[in-house]
CSV table of C-alpha atoms in Angstrom, one decimal:
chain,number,residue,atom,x,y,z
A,1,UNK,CA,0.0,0.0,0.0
A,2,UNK,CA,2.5,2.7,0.9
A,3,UNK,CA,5.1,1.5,-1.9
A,4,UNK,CA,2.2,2.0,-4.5
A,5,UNK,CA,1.8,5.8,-3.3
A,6,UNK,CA,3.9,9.0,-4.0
A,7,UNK,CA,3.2,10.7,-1.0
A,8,UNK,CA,6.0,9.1,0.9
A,9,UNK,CA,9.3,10.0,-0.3
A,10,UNK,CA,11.3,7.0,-2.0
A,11,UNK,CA,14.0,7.5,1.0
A,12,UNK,CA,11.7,7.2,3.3
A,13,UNK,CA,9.9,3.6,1.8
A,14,UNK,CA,13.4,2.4,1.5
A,15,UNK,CA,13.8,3.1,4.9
A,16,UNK,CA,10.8,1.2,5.8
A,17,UNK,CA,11.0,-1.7,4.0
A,18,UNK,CA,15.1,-1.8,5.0
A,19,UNK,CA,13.8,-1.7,9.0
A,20,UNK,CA,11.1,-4.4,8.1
A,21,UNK,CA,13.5,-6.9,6.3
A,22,UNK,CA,13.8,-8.9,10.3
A,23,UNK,CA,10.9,-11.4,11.3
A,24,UNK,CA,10.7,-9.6,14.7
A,25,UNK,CA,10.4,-6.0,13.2
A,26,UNK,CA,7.7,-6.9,10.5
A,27,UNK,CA,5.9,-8.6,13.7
A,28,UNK,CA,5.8,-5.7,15.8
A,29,UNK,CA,5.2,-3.2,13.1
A,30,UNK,CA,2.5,-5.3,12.5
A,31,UNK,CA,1.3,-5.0,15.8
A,32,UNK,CA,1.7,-1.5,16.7
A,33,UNK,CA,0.4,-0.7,13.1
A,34,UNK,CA,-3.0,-2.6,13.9
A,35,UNK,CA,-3.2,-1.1,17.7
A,36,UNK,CA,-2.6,2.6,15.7
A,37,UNK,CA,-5.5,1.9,12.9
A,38,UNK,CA,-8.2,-0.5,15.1
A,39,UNK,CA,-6.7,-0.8,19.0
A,40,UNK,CA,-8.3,0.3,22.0
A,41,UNK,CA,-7.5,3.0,24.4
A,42,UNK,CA,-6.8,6.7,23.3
A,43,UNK,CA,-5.5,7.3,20.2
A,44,UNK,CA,-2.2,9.3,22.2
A,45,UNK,CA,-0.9,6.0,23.1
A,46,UNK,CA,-1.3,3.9,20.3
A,47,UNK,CA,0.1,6.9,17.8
A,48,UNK,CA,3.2,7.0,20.3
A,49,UNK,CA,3.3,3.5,20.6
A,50,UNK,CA,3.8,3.0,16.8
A,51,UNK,CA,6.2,5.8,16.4
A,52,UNK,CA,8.2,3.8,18.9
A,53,UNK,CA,8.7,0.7,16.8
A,54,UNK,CA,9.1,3.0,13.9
A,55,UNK,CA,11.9,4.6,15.5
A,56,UNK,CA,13.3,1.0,16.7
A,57,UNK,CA,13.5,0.0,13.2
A,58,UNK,CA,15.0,3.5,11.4
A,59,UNK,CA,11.9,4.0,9.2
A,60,UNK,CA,10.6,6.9,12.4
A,61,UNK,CA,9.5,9.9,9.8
A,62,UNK,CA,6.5,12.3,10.0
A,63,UNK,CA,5.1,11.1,6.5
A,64,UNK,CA,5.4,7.3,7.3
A,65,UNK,CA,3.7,7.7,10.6
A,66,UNK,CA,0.6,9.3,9.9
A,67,UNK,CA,-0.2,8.1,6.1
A,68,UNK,CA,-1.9,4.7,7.2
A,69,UNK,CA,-4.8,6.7,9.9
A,70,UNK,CA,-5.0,9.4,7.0
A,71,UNK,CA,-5.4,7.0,4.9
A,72,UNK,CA,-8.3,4.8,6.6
A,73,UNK,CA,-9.8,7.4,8.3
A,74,UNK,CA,-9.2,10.7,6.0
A,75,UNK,CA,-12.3,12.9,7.8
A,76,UNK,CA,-10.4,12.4,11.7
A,77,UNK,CA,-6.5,12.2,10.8
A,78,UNK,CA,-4.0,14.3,8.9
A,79,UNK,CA,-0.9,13.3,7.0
A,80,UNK,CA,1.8,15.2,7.7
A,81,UNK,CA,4.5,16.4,5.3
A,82,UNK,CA,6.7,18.5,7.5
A,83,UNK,CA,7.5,21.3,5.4
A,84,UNK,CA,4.1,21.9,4.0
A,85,UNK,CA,2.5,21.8,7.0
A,86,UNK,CA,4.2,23.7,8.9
A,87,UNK,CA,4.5,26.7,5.8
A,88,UNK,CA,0.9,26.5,6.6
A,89,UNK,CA,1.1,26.8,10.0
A,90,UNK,CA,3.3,29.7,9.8
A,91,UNK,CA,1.1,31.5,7.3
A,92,UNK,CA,-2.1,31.2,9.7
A,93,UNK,CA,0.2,31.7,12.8
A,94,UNK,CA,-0.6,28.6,14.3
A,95,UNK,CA,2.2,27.2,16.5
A,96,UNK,CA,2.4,23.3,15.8
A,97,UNK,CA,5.2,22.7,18.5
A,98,UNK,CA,7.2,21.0,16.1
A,99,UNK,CA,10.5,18.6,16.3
A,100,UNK,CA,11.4,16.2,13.3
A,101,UNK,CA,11.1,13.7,15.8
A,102,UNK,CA,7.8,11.7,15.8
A,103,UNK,CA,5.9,12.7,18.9
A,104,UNK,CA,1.9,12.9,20.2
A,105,UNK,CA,2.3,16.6,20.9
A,106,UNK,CA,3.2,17.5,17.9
A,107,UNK,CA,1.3,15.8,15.8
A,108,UNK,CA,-1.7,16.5,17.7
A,109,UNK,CA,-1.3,20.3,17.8
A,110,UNK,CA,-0.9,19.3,13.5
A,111,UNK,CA,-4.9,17.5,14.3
A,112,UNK,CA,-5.8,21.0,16.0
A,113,UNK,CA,-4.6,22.9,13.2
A,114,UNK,CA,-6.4,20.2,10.8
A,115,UNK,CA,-9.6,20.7,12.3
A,116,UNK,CA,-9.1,24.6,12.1
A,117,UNK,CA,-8.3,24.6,8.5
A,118,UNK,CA,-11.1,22.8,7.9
A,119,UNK,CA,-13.6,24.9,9.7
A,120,UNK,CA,-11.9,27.7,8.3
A,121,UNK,CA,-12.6,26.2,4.3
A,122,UNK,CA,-16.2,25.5,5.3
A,123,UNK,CA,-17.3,27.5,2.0
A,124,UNK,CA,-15.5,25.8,-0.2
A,125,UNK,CA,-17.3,22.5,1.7
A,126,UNK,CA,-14.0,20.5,2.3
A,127,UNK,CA,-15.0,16.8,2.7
A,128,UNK,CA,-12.1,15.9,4.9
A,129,UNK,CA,-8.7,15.9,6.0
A,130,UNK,CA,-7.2,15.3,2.0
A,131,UNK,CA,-9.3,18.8,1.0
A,132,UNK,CA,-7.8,20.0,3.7
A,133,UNK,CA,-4.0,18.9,2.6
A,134,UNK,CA,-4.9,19.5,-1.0
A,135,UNK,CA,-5.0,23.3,0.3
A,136,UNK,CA,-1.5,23.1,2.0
A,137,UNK,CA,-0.4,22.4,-1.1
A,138,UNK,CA,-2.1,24.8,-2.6
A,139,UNK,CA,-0.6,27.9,-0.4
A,140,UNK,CA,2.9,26.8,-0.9
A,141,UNK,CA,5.8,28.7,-2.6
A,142,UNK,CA,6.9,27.6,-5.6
A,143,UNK,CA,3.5,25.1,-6.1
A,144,UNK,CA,1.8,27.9,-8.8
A,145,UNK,CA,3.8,30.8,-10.2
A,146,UNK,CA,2.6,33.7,-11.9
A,147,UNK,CA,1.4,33.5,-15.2
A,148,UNK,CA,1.0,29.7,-14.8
């Protein structure tokens, strides 16, 4: 599923499928991957819980760790490409608390400013959370130039 996209950078699939080449890391990324997506318990500590093992086995990036909830759950989650979102951020002086390393507060100050994008684009009638990263893209430099 994620090879088949090109949302994740090639490094960073490389660096996935590298860390998932042991038995023992494709078990527990399958575990923590299926607590993230369908586990009990708040969402805070199964997210952290599967940054963990993606840390453990080198593949710990922003976009790796939050494409599969965007993807199965696109109205509730938010994929987050780092420089994107926080240019977007910046822009609507949102403070995401940001660090390149994966961690719950930032990623859910990233769901707050998600949810205020959204609200914000209600006129345009954004169905979810890929409307809402469509228009991050959008906004940034050098996506549109003038004349174009």
């Amino acid at each position: 599923l994620i090879n088949a996209t090109n949302l994740v950078y090639p490094g960073e699939k490389i660096s996935l499928r590298d860390g998932l080449k042991d038995e023992s890391a494709r078990s527990l990324f399958s575990l923590a991957l299926h607590g993230l997506l369908h586990g009990e318990g708040p969402f805070e500590d199964r997210f952290s819980g599967f940054a963990t093992v993606l840390d453990d086995i080198g593949a710990g990036k922003w976009t790796t760790a939050t494409y599969f909830p965007f993807f199965l759950h696109p109205s509730q989650y938010m994929f987050v490409k780092p420089t994107i979102t926080q240019f977007a951020a910046e822009l609507c002086g949102f403070e995401l608390n940001y660090t390149p390393q994966l961690n719950w507060r930032t990623y859910h100050s990233v769901l707050g400013f998600s949810r205020y994008l959204f609200d914000a684009l209600a006129e345009l009638e954004p169905r979810d959370m890929i409307d809402v990263q469509s228009f991050m893209w959008c906004i940034a430099p050098g996506t549109y130039t003038d004349g174009d």
